[in-house]
XYZ file of C-alpha atoms in Angstrom:
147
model
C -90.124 0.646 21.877
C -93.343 1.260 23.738
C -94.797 4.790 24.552
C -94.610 5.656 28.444
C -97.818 6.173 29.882
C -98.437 9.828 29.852
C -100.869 12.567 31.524
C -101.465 15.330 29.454
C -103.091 18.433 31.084
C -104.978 21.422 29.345
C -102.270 24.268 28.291
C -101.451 26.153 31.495
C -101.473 30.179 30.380
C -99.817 32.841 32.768
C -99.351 36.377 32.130
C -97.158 38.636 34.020
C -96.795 42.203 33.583
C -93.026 43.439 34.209
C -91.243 46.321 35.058
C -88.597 45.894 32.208
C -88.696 46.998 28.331
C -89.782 44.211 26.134
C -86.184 43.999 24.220
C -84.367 43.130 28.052
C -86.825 41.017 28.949
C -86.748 38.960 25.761
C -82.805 38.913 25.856
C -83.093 37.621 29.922
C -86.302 34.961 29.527
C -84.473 33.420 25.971
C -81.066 32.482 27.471
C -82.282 29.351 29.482
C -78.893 30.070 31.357
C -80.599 32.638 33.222
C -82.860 30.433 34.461
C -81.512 29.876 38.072
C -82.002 33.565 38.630
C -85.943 33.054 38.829
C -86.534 29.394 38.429
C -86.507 28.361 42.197
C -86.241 24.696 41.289
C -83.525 25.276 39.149
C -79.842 25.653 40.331
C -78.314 24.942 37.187
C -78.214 25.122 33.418
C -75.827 24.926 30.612
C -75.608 25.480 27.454
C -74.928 21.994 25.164
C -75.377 22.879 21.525
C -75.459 26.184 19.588
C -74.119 29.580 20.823
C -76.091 31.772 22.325
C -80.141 31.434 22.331
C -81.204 30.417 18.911
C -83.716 28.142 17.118
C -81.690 24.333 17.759
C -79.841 25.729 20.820
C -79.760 22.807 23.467
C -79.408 22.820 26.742
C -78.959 20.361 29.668
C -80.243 21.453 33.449
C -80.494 19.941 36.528
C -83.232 20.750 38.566
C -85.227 19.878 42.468
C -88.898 18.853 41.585
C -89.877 17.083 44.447
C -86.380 15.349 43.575
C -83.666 16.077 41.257
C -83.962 15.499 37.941
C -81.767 16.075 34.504
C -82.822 17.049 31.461
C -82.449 19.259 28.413
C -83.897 22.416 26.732
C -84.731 22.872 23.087
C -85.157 26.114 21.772
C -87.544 25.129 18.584
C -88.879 28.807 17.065
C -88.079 32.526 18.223
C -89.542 35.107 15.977
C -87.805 38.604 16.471
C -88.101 40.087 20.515
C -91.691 39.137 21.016
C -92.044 35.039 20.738
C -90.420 31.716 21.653
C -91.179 28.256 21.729
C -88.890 25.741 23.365
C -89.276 22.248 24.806
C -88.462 20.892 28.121
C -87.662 17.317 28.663
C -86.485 15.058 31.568
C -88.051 11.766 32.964
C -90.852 13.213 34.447
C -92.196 15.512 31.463
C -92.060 16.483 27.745
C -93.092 20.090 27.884
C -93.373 22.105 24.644
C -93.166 26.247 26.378
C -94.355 29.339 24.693
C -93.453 33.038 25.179
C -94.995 35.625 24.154
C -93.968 39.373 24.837
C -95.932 42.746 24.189
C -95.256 46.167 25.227
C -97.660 47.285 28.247
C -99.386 50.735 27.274
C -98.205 52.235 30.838
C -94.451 50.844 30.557
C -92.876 47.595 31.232
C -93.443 44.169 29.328
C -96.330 41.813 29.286
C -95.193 38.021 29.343
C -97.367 35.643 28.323
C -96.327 31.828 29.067
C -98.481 29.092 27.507
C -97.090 25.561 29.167
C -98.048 22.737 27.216
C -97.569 19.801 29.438
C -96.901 16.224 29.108
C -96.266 14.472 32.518
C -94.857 10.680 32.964
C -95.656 10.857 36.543
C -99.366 10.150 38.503
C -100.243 13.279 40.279
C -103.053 12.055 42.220
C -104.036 14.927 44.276
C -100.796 17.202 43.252
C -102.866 18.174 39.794
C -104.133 21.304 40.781
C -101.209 22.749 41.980
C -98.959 22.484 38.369
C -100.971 25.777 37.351
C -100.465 27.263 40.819
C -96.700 26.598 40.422
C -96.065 27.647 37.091
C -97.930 31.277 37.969
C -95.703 31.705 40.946
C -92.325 30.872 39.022
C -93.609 33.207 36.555
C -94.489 35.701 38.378
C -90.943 35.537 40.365
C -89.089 37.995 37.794
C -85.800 38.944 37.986
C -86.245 42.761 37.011
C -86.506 45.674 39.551
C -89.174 47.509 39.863
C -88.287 51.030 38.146
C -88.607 53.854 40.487
């Protein structure tokens, strides 16, 4: 079997500082079932294999990029309530996605997202704008801000 052409762009690194502790943000962001609560492209996801979020955990999605698409999520390493790694596929990408969590001296979590992303599509004059969407997605949290 031949390899699919492939684009591979430079890791795409977002940080977000939220309003929640780091031990209910880890327990929302590592349940990719949650994901249709902030993922705007993504209206559903369930879980495959495994119970619960844990390393081997698989789960399948279906989600509007442009057009709809189905694929699965691999949780691949978690280390305590403070890092993940998991790896989106579907037709039009392989992506391997970090997370990285650390209290915020003032309160509230920092998330750190490291995309590393392989695309089987030409983006032509789209490429810029992966970064630009990943940061707003990111940035679209589900937690209140505490007041």
């Amino acid at each position: 079997m031949t390899e699919r052409a492939a684009t591979i762009l430079r890791p795409i690194r977002v940080r977000a500082r939220l309003p929640a502790d780091m031990e209910d943000t880890f327990a929302f962001i590592s349940d990719p079932c949650n994901d249709p609560q902030w993922v705007d492209t993504t209206p559903r996801v369930t879980q495959e294999k495994g119970d619960g979020p844990a390393v081997g955990a698989i789960y399948a999605f279906h989600q509007t990029v442009g057009r709809p698409v189905d694929g699965t999520i691999e949780i691949m390493e978690m280390d305590g309530q403070t890092w993940m790694s998991f790896r989106v596929q579907d037709p039009m990408r392989d992506y391997r996605i970090d997370y990285e969590l650390r209290r915020h001296p003032r309160g509230g979590t920092v998330l750190t997202q490291t995309s590393h992303p392989k695309l089987f599509i030409r983006l032509g004059w789209k490429k810029p704008f992966v970064p630009w969407f990943t940061k707003k997605q990111l940035r679209k949290h589900p937690f209140p801000a505490r007041g």
